[in-house]
Coordinates of C-alpha atoms in Angstrom, one line a residue:
Chain A
X12 CA -318.2 7.4 300.4
X13 CA -318.3 7.4 304.2
X14 CA -315.5 4.9 304.3
X15 CA -313.5 7.1 302.0
X16 CA -314.0 10.1 304.2
X17 CA -312.0 8.2 306.9
X18 CA -309.2 7.9 304.4
X19 CA -309.4 11.4 302.8
X20 CA -310.0 13.4 306.0
X21 CA -310.0 17.2 305.7
X22 CA -306.6 17.5 307.3
X23 CA -305.2 15.1 304.7
X24 CA -306.8 17.0 301.8
X25 CA -305.4 20.2 303.2
X26 CA -301.9 18.9 303.5
X27 CA -302.2 17.6 299.9
X28 CA -303.4 21.0 298.6
X29 CA -301.0 23.0 300.6
X30 CA -298.0 20.8 301.5
X31 CA -295.8 22.2 304.3
X32 CA -292.0 22.4 303.8
X33 CA -292.5 21.6 300.1
X34 CA -289.2 22.9 298.8
X35 CA -285.8 21.9 297.6
X36 CA -283.1 22.5 300.3
X37 CA -279.7 24.0 299.3
X38 CA -276.8 22.1 300.8
X39 CA -278.7 19.6 302.9
X40 CA -276.8 17.4 305.4
X41 CA -278.9 14.5 304.3
X42 CA -280.8 13.7 301.1
X43 CA -282.5 10.7 299.6
X44 CA -284.6 10.0 296.6
X45 CA -287.5 7.6 297.1
X46 CA -289.8 6.1 294.6
X47 CA -292.6 3.6 294.5
X48 CA -291.9 1.7 291.3
X49 CA -295.5 0.3 291.2
X50 CA -297.3 3.6 291.0
X51 CA -294.7 6.1 290.1
X52 CA -294.8 8.2 293.2
X53 CA -291.4 10.0 293.6
X54 CA -290.2 12.0 296.5
X55 CA -287.0 13.8 297.5
X56 CA -286.4 14.4 301.2
X57 CA -283.8 17.0 302.5
X58 CA -282.4 17.1 306.0
X59 CA -280.5 19.6 308.1
X60 CA -279.2 18.1 311.3
X61 CA -277.5 20.2 314.0
X62 CA -276.1 18.5 317.1
X63 CA -278.2 15.4 316.5
X64 CA -281.4 17.4 316.2
X65 CA -283.6 17.7 313.0
X66 CA -283.3 21.4 312.5
X67 CA -285.0 21.4 309.1
X68 CA -286.6 18.9 306.9
X69 CA -288.2 19.5 303.5
X70 CA -289.4 17.5 300.5
X71 CA -290.4 17.8 296.9
X72 CA -291.6 15.4 294.2
X73 CA -294.8 14.0 292.8
X74 CA -297.2 11.7 294.5
X75 CA -300.9 11.0 295.3
X76 CA -302.8 12.8 298.1
X77 CA -301.8 10.1 300.6
X78 CA -298.2 10.3 299.7
X79 CA -298.0 14.1 299.6
X80 CA -300.0 14.7 302.8
X81 CA -298.0 12.0 304.7
X82 CA -294.7 13.7 303.6
X83 CA -296.0 17.1 304.6
X84 CA -297.2 15.9 308.0
X85 CA -293.9 14.1 308.5
X86 CA -291.9 17.3 308.0
X87 CA -293.9 19.1 310.6
X88 CA -293.7 16.2 313.0
X89 CA -290.0 15.8 312.7
X90 CA -288.7 19.3 313.2
X91 CA -287.0 19.7 316.5
X92 CA -286.8 15.9 317.2
X93 CA -283.6 14.2 318.0
X94 CA -282.4 11.6 315.6
X95 CA -283.4 8.9 318.1
X96 CA -286.9 10.4 318.5
X97 CA -287.3 10.7 314.8
X98 CA -286.4 7.0 314.3
X99 CA -288.8 6.0 317.1
X100 CA -291.6 8.0 315.4
X101 CA -290.8 6.3 312.0
X102 CA -290.9 2.9 313.6
X103 CA -294.2 3.6 315.4
X104 CA -295.8 5.1 312.3
X105 CA -294.8 2.1 310.3
X106 CA -296.1 -0.4 312.9
X107 CA -299.5 1.5 313.0
X108 CA -299.9 1.4 309.2
X109 CA -298.8 -2.1 308.6
X110 CA -300.9 -3.4 311.5
X111 CA -298.1 -5.4 312.9
X112 CA -299.4 -4.7 316.4
X113 CA -298.0 -2.3 319.0
X114 CA -294.5 -2.6 320.3
X115 CA -293.1 -1.6 323.7
X116 CA -291.0 1.2 322.1
X117 CA -293.9 2.8 320.2
X118 CA -294.4 6.4 320.8
X119 CA -297.7 8.4 320.4
X120 CA -298.4 9.4 316.8
X121 CA -300.1 12.7 317.6
X122 CA -301.4 14.4 314.5
X123 CA -300.1 11.6 312.3
X124 CA -302.9 9.4 313.8
X125 CA -305.2 10.6 310.9
X126 CA -303.1 8.6 308.4
X127 CA -303.7 5.3 310.1
X128 CA -307.0 4.9 308.2
X129 CA -304.8 4.0 305.3
X130 CA -304.3 0.5 306.8
X131 CA -307.8 -0.4 305.5
X132 CA -306.5 0.2 302.0
X133 CA -303.5 -2.2 301.8
X134 CA -302.4 -1.0 298.3
X135 CA -302.1 2.5 299.6
X136 CA -300.0 1.9 302.6
X137 CA -296.8 2.3 300.6
X138 CA -298.1 5.7 299.5
X139 CA -298.2 6.8 303.1
X140 CA -294.8 5.3 304.1
X141 CA -292.8 6.4 301.1
X142 CA -291.7 9.7 302.6
X143 CA -290.8 8.1 305.9
X144 CA -288.6 5.4 304.2
X145 CA -287.0 8.2 302.2
X146 CA -286.4 10.2 305.4
X147 CA -284.9 7.1 307.0
X148 CA -282.6 6.7 304.1
X149 CA -281.6 10.3 304.1
X150 CA -280.9 10.2 307.8
X151 CA -278.6 7.2 307.3
X152 CA -276.9 9.3 304.7
X153 CA -277.6 6.7 302.2
X154 CA -277.1 8.4 298.9
X155 CA -279.1 7.1 296.0
X156 CA -282.4 5.3 295.7
X157 CA -284.6 3.9 298.3
X158 CA -287.4 1.7 297.2
X159 CA -290.4 0.8 299.3
X160 CA -290.4 -2.6 297.6
Chain B
X9 CA -326.1 4.2 270.8
X10 CA -327.5 3.4 267.4
X11 CA -326.7 -0.3 267.9
X12 CA -328.7 -0.6 271.1
X13 CA -331.7 -1.9 269.2
X14 CA -329.9 -4.9 267.8
X15 CA -327.4 -5.2 270.7
X16 CA -329.0 -7.1 273.6
X17 CA -326.8 -5.7 276.3
X18 CA -328.9 -7.2 279.1
X19 CA -328.6 -10.7 277.9
X20 CA -324.9 -10.3 277.4
X21 CA -324.6 -8.9 281.0
X22 CA -326.6 -11.9 282.3
X23 CA -323.9 -14.1 280.9
X24 CA -321.3 -12.6 283.1
X25 CA -322.0 -13.6 286.8
X26 CA -319.5 -11.2 288.3
X27 CA -321.4 -8.2 287.0
X28 CA -324.0 -9.0 289.8
X29 CA -321.4 -7.9 292.4
X30 CA -321.9 -5.0 294.6
X31 CA -318.9 -2.9 295.7
X32 CA -319.5 -0.9 298.8
X33 CA -323.2 -1.6 298.3
X34 CA -323.1 -0.1 294.8
X35 CA -323.4 -1.9 291.5
X36 CA -320.1 -2.9 290.1
X37 CA -319.1 -0.8 287.1
X38 CA -316.2 -2.7 285.7
X39 CA -314.0 -0.4 283.5
X40 CA -310.7 -2.1 283.9
X41 CA -311.0 -4.4 280.9
X42 CA -307.7 -3.3 279.5
X43 CA -306.0 -5.0 282.4
X44 CA -308.2 -8.1 282.3
X45 CA -311.8 -8.9 281.1
X46 CA -314.4 -10.8 283.1
X47 CA -315.6 -14.3 282.1
X48 CA -318.9 -15.4 280.7
X49 CA -320.6 -18.5 282.1
X50 CA -319.7 -20.3 278.9
X51 CA -316.0 -20.0 279.7
X52 CA -316.4 -20.9 283.4
X53 CA -318.4 -23.9 282.4
X54 CA -316.0 -25.0 279.7
X55 CA -313.2 -25.2 282.3
X56 CA -315.5 -26.8 284.8
X57 CA -316.7 -29.4 282.3
X58 CA -313.2 -30.2 281.4
X59 CA -312.2 -30.9 285.0
X60 CA -315.5 -32.7 285.8
X61 CA -315.8 -34.9 282.8
X62 CA -312.8 -35.0 280.4
X63 CA -309.6 -34.1 282.2
X64 CA -306.3 -36.0 281.7
X65 CA -303.0 -35.1 280.2
X66 CA -302.9 -34.4 276.5
X67 CA -301.1 -36.1 273.6
X68 CA -299.9 -39.0 275.7
X69 CA -302.5 -41.5 276.9
X70 CA -304.3 -44.0 274.9
X71 CA -307.2 -43.9 277.3
X72 CA -310.5 -42.2 276.8
X73 CA -310.0 -39.2 279.0
X74 CA -306.6 -38.3 277.5
X75 CA -308.2 -38.6 274.1
X76 CA -311.1 -36.3 275.1
X77 CA -308.8 -33.8 276.7
X78 CA -306.5 -33.8 273.7
X79 CA -309.5 -33.3 271.4
X80 CA -310.7 -30.3 273.5
X81 CA -307.2 -28.8 273.6
X82 CA -306.7 -29.2 269.8
X83 CA -310.2 -27.8 269.1
X84 CA -309.2 -24.7 271.0
X85 CA -306.3 -24.2 268.5
X86 CA -308.7 -24.7 265.6
X87 CA -310.9 -22.0 267.1
X88 CA -308.0 -19.6 267.5
X89 CA -306.9 -20.2 263.9
X90 CA -310.4 -19.4 262.6
X91 CA -310.7 -16.3 264.8
X92 CA -307.5 -14.7 263.5
X93 CA -307.7 -16.3 260.0
X94 CA -304.3 -18.0 260.1
X95 CA -303.6 -20.2 257.1
X96 CA -303.1 -23.3 259.1
X97 CA -303.7 -24.6 262.6
X98 CA -300.0 -25.3 263.3
X99 CA -299.2 -21.6 262.9
X100 CA -301.0 -21.1 266.3
X101 CA -298.6 -21.7 269.2
X102 CA -300.1 -21.7 272.7
X103 CA -298.0 -19.7 275.2
X104 CA -298.6 -18.3 278.7
X105 CA -299.6 -15.0 277.2
X106 CA -298.5 -12.1 275.0
X107 CA -295.4 -11.5 277.1
X108 CA -294.1 -15.0 276.6
X109 CA -295.0 -14.9 272.9
X110 CA -292.9 -11.8 272.4
X111 CA -290.0 -13.3 274.4
X112 CA -290.2 -16.4 272.3
X113 CA -289.8 -14.5 269.1
X114 CA -287.1 -12.2 270.5
X115 CA -285.0 -15.2 271.7
X116 CA -285.8 -17.7 268.9
X117 CA -286.2 -15.5 265.9
X118 CA -284.2 -12.3 266.5
X119 CA -281.4 -13.4 268.8
X120 CA -279.8 -16.0 266.4
X121 CA -280.0 -13.6 263.5
X122 CA -279.0 -10.3 264.9
X123 CA -275.5 -8.9 265.2
X124 CA -273.8 -5.6 266.1
X125 CA -274.9 -2.8 263.8
X126 CA -278.4 -4.3 263.3
X127 CA -281.4 -2.5 264.5
X128 CA -284.8 -3.4 266.1
X129 CA -287.5 -0.9 265.5
X130 CA -290.3 -0.4 268.1
X131 CA -292.5 2.6 269.0
X132 CA -292.7 5.0 271.9
X133 CA -296.2 3.6 272.8
X134 CA -295.1 0.0 273.6
X135 CA -296.1 -1.8 276.7
X136 CA -293.0 -2.8 278.7
X137 CA -293.5 -6.4 277.4
X138 CA -292.7 -5.1 273.9
X139 CA -289.7 -3.1 275.1
X140 CA -287.7 -5.2 277.5
X141 CA -287.5 -8.5 275.5
X142 CA -285.9 -6.5 272.7
X143 CA -283.5 -4.7 275.0
X144 CA -282.4 -8.1 276.2
X145 CA -281.8 -9.2 272.6
X146 CA -279.8 -6.0 272.0
X147 CA -277.7 -6.7 275.0
X148 CA -277.1 -10.3 273.8
X149 CA -276.3 -9.4 270.2
X150 CA -275.0 -5.9 270.2
X151 CA -278.0 -4.7 268.1
X152 CA -279.5 -1.4 268.7
X153 CA -283.1 -0.5 269.7
X154 CA -284.7 2.4 267.7
X155 CA -287.9 4.0 268.8
X156 CA -290.6 5.7 266.6
X157 CA -291.8 8.8 268.3
X158 CA -295.4 9.7 268.9
X159 CA -297.3 13.0 268.4
X160 CA -299.1 15.0 271.1
X161 CA -302.3 13.4 269.9
X162 CA -300.8 10.0 270.6
X163 CA -300.3 8.9 267.0
X164 CA -297.2 7.4 265.5
X165 CA -295.0 9.9 263.6
X166 CA -295.1 7.9 260.4
X167 CA -292.6 10.0 258.6
X168 CA -290.2 9.2 261.4
X169 CA -291.1 5.5 261.1
X170 CA -290.1 5.6 257.4
X171 CA -287.0 7.5 258.2
X172 CA -285.9 5.0 260.9
X173 CA -286.7 2.0 258.8
X174 CA -283.6 1.1 256.9
X175 CA -281.5 -1.8 255.6
X176 CA -280.0 -1.9 259.2
X177 CA -283.5 -2.8 260.5
X178 CA -283.8 -6.5 261.1
X179 CA -287.0 -6.6 263.1
X180 CA -290.0 -4.4 263.6
X181 CA -292.2 -4.9 266.7
X182 CA -295.3 -2.7 267.1
X183 CA -298.4 -2.5 269.2
X184 CA -301.7 -2.8 267.3
X185 CA -303.8 -0.9 269.9
X186 CA -302.0 1.1 272.7
X187 CA -303.0 0.0 276.2
X188 CA -302.3 3.4 277.6
X189 CA -303.6 5.7 274.8
X190 CA -306.1 3.6 272.9
X191 CA -304.5 4.5 269.6
X192 CA -305.1 2.0 266.8
X193 CA -301.9 2.0 264.8
X194 CA -301.7 1.9 260.9
X195 CA -300.4 -1.7 261.1
X196 CA -301.0 -2.4 257.4
X197 CA -298.8 0.5 256.3
X198 CA -296.1 -0.5 258.8
X199 CA -296.1 -4.1 257.6
X200 CA -296.0 -3.2 253.9
X201 CA -293.2 -0.7 254.4
X202 CA -291.2 -3.2 256.4
X203 CA -291.8 -6.0 253.9
X204 CA -290.5 -3.8 251.1
X205 CA -287.1 -4.0 252.9
X206 CA -287.6 -7.7 253.8
X207 CA -288.0 -6.9 257.5
X208 CA -290.4 -9.1 259.5
X209 CA -293.0 -7.5 261.8
X210 CA -294.4 -8.7 265.1
X211 CA -297.7 -7.2 266.1
X212 CA -298.6 -7.0 269.8
X213 CA -302.3 -7.5 269.6
X214 CA -303.1 -7.8 273.3
X215 CA -305.4 -4.8 273.3
X216 CA -306.6 -5.2 269.8
X217 CA -307.9 -8.8 269.9
X218 CA -311.0 -8.1 272.1
X219 CA -311.9 -4.9 270.2
X220 CA -311.2 -5.4 266.5
X221 CA -311.6 -8.1 263.8
X222 CA -308.1 -9.4 263.2
X223 CA -307.0 -11.2 260.0
X224 CA -303.3 -12.1 260.2
X225 CA -303.3 -13.2 256.6
X226 CA -304.7 -9.9 255.2
X227 CA -302.4 -8.0 257.5
X228 CA -299.5 -10.2 256.3
X229 CA -298.2 -10.0 259.9
X230 CA -295.2 -12.3 260.4
X231 CA -296.0 -12.7 264.1
X232 CA -299.1 -11.7 266.0
X233 CA -299.4 -12.2 269.7
X234 CA -302.2 -11.9 272.3
X235 CA -303.3 -13.0 275.8
X236 CA -306.4 -15.0 276.5
X237 CA -307.4 -13.1 279.6
X238 CA -308.0 -9.9 277.7
X239 CA -310.6 -11.5 275.5
X240 CA -312.8 -13.1 278.2
X241 CA -310.6 -16.2 278.6
X242 CA -308.5 -17.5 281.5
X243 CA -305.1 -16.1 282.6
X244 CA -302.0 -18.1 281.8
X245 CA -302.9 -18.8 278.2
X246 CA -301.9 -16.8 275.2
X247 CA -301.1 -17.1 271.5
X248 CA -298.2 -16.7 269.2
X249 CA -299.2 -16.7 265.6
X250 CA -296.2 -17.0 263.3
X251 CA -295.9 -17.7 259.6
X252 CA -295.1 -21.3 259.1
X253 CA -291.9 -20.7 257.3
X254 CA -290.6 -18.4 260.0
X255 CA -291.6 -20.8 262.8
X256 CA -290.0 -23.7 261.0
X257 CA -286.7 -21.8 260.8
X258 CA -286.7 -21.0 264.5
X259 CA -285.1 -23.3 267.2
X260 CA -287.3 -24.4 270.1
X261 CA -287.8 -22.0 273.0
X262 CA -287.8 -24.5 275.9
X263 CA -286.7 -28.1 276.0
X264 CA -288.8 -30.9 277.4
X265 CA -291.6 -33.3 276.7
X266 CA -294.1 -32.9 273.9
X267 CA -291.6 -30.8 271.9
X268 CA -289.7 -33.8 270.7
X269 CA -290.1 -36.7 268.3
X270 CA -287.4 -38.8 269.7
X271 CA -284.8 -38.4 272.3
X272 CA -281.6 -40.3 272.8
X273 CA -278.6 -39.1 274.7
X274 CA -276.8 -38.5 271.4
X275 CA -279.5 -36.7 269.5
X276 CA -283.0 -35.3 269.9
X277 CA -285.3 -34.7 266.9
X278 CA -287.7 -31.9 267.5
X279 CA -291.4 -32.3 267.1
X280 CA -293.2 -30.5 264.3
X281 CA -295.1 -27.2 264.6
X282 CA -296.7 -26.1 266.9
X283 CA -295.5 -28.7 269.5
X284 CA -291.9 -27.7 268.9
X285 CA -292.7 -24.6 271.0
X286 CA -294.9 -26.2 273.6
X287 CA -292.5 -28.1 275.9
X288 CA -294.1 -29.6 279.0
X289 CA -297.7 -30.2 279.9
X290 CA -299.5 -27.2 278.5
X291 CA -302.2 -25.1 280.1
X292 CA -305.0 -27.4 279.0
X293 CA -307.8 -25.8 280.9
X294 CA -306.6 -22.3 279.8
X295 CA -306.7 -23.3 276.1
X296 CA -310.1 -24.9 276.5
X297 CA -311.3 -21.7 278.3
X298 CA -309.9 -19.5 275.5
X299 CA -311.6 -21.7 272.9
X300 CA -314.9 -21.1 274.7
X301 CA -314.3 -17.4 275.0
X302 CA -313.7 -17.2 271.2
X303 CA -316.9 -19.1 270.6
X304 CA -318.7 -16.6 272.8
X305 CA -317.2 -13.6 271.1
X306 CA -318.1 -15.2 267.7
X307 CA -321.7 -15.7 268.9
X308 CA -322.0 -12.0 269.5
X309 CA -319.8 -11.1 266.6
X310 CA -316.5 -9.2 266.9
X311 CA -317.7 -6.5 264.5
X312 CA -320.9 -6.0 266.6
X313 CA -318.8 -5.8 269.7
X314 CA -316.5 -3.3 268.1
X315 CA -319.4 -1.1 267.0
X316 CA -320.9 -1.2 270.5
X317 CA -317.5 -0.3 272.1
X318 CA -317.0 2.5 269.6
X319 CA -320.3 3.9 270.7
X320 CA -319.2 3.7 274.3
X321 CA -315.9 5.4 273.5
X322 CA -317.6 8.3 271.6
X323 CA -320.1 8.7 274.4
X324 CA -317.5 8.6 277.2
X325 CA -315.2 10.9 275.3
X326 CA -317.9 13.6 274.9
X327 CA -319.0 13.1 278.6
X328 CA -315.5 13.4 280.0
X329 CA -314.5 16.3 277.8
X330 CA -317.2 18.3 279.4
X331 CA -315.7 17.9 282.9
X332 CA -313.6 21.0 283.9
X333 CA -310.0 20.1 284.8
X334 CA -310.1 16.7 283.1
X335 CA -307.5 16.1 280.3
X336 CA -307.7 13.1 278.1
X337 CA -304.3 11.6 277.3
X338 CA -304.4 10.1 273.8
X339 CA -306.6 11.7 271.2
X340 CA -305.7 9.8 268.1
X341 CA -308.2 9.8 265.3
X342 CA -308.4 6.0 265.4
X343 CA -308.9 4.8 269.0
X344 CA -310.3 1.6 270.5
X345 CA -311.6 0.5 273.8
X346 CA -310.3 3.0 276.4
X347 CA -309.8 6.5 277.7
X348 CA -306.8 7.6 279.7
X349 CA -307.2 10.8 281.6
X350 CA -305.7 13.0 284.3
X351 CA -307.4 15.5 286.6
X352 CA -306.0 18.9 287.7
X353 CA -304.9 18.6 291.3
X354 CA -305.9 14.9 291.8
X355 CA -303.4 12.1 291.5
X356 CA -304.6 9.1 289.5
X357 CA -304.3 6.8 292.6
X358 CA -306.7 9.0 294.5
X359 CA -309.1 8.9 291.5
X360 CA -308.9 5.1 291.5
X361 CA -309.6 4.8 295.2
X362 CA -312.5 7.3 295.2
X363 CA -314.0 5.8 292.1
X364 CA -313.8 2.4 293.8
X365 CA -315.9 3.8 296.6
X366 CA -318.6 4.4 294.0
X367 CA -318.3 0.9 292.7
X368 CA -316.3 2.0 289.6
X369 CA -313.2 -0.1 288.9
X370 CA -310.6 1.7 286.7
X371 CA -306.9 1.4 286.4
X372 CA -304.6 4.0 287.9
X373 CA -300.9 4.0 287.2
X374 CA -298.3 3.9 284.5
X375 CA -300.0 1.0 282.7
X376 CA -296.6 -0.7 282.3
X377 CA -295.8 2.0 279.7
X378 CA -293.5 4.4 281.6
X379 CA -292.1 5.9 278.4
X380 CA -295.6 7.1 277.5
X381 CA -296.0 8.8 280.9
X382 CA -292.7 10.6 280.4
X383 CA -293.8 11.6 276.9
X384 CA -296.9 13.4 278.3
X385 CA -295.1 14.5 281.5
X386 CA -297.5 12.8 283.8
X387 CA -296.6 10.4 286.6
X388 CA -299.5 8.2 285.9
X389 CA -303.0 8.3 284.4
X390 CA -306.4 7.0 285.2
X391 CA -307.8 4.7 282.6
X392 CA -311.3 3.5 281.9
X393 CA -311.3 0.6 279.4
X394 CA -314.4 -0.9 277.9
X395 CA -315.8 -4.3 277.1
X396 CA -318.8 -5.8 275.3
X397 CA -320.9 -5.8 278.6
X398 CA -320.4 -2.1 279.5
X399 CA -323.4 0.2 279.2
X400 CA -323.9 3.9 278.4
X401 CA -325.5 4.2 281.8
X402 CA -322.2 3.0 283.4
X403 CA -320.4 5.8 281.6
X404 CA -322.8 8.2 283.3
X405 CA -321.9 6.7 286.7
X406 CA -318.2 7.1 285.8
X407 CA -318.7 10.7 284.9
X408 CA -320.6 11.5 288.1
X409 CA -318.0 9.7 290.2
X410 CA -315.2 11.8 288.6
X411 CA -317.2 15.0 289.3
X412 CA -317.5 13.8 293.0
X413 CA -313.8 13.2 293.1
X414 CA -313.0 16.7 291.8
X415 CA -315.4 18.3 294.3
X416 CA -313.8 16.4 297.2
X417 CA -310.3 17.7 296.3
X418 CA -311.3 21.3 295.7

């Protein structure tokens, strides 16, 4: 159970139970639907961008604790970031979870650091990255499905 | 628990080496048998002995090893015939698994016969492997797929089945035991009703074969399919049982060696059953392993196993029902081998990960049965599925681990 506590830390359980920015957004600038076909996690990400800055970001959907808390933390981390900063954070987060090593452009993860325990559970990495991939798709104004496959 | 006196669970467990495993320093509690069962030493040794003593290609060589391997391969077919009570050995076709068996029937039996306006009848509780092959045939022929609905309890709506069965129906394909709900379907009634209209029935027995005695002759099933790895055998081997007459009427599935009597560039004469459907070098070790698995199951007795598993199911159901916030998905009167469940506020994947930390292996997900998940409005379920080697004490471990999970998330 000790190992699992590294994965299911209090902050993760809290974001799962009380997800932040968990709402549908009316008239978003960007929107994407993401799903993990393997496990059935589904998430919608909504974006409002003003002058290249993430003014608002929200999500709704249905996922496991890792998926939901990662989406929740993502929304709090992204607000106020420029598009370029947001992309950099996405890339850094992805590198940290997939254990591809650190890259020169990586930025500090801050509070998102608690999610890096997921890398010890390879089948759950996609749960943690789904919201980010969906955000990425929304940002690129790609309408339609984004799959983590 | 009434069977525990006669049922020597410890000696059975001793036959399965993997049950010695520790997971995170805790004894393995393997409850993912619906996905794949573990292997007794007898199966492992049968495969080992083949490779160490008698391996060569089958049905080709005149040398000793080829003859021995051929005998072992053919013996396995004899064992399968006996186990499912087929009329003759050549009604047993070896395939790679239940999925290939269904595809074979869909492509070689249904596809040449069906046309626009015809209907194929399946049920809402099918595994994807008994949905997609028929959708492909529908696309190829213009036939239409009809689906028998299920009740909240997880039973087939039989009045709807009778309403949907018509002179348009050209094929019925139905699961014997649902992999996601555990429901045992009234196969005999379904087959009898279909036969009154002259409609053949395929029974997907993947989840039934390890849990129930199956007699294809008494059932009067036209086709019965299953996979070896769900009945303590190797992966990559499965069975298509088909009535001789139907199999004879069907064209071969794949072209190649072993499925022919003679080949010239002008004309090829197909081999007789079952070789007509077994092109190429078959899964020799898989078949031999499956034969050994059937021997092992016969030694314990499928009826005895069924009784033990029924005891486990009853015990687990009563244990899990007592847990606040746990909902069992699939409460049919006739169930076999498994319990699907969801917990309030805990996603099945989290249940699966946390239970794994307690040494308990279950399945979490949609069980390749997404229409069922939609039917019960859940994204996924957690599933504990039982085998002959599971114990009542393991059910206690499962229940405690579930309680721990709930505490962690609340």
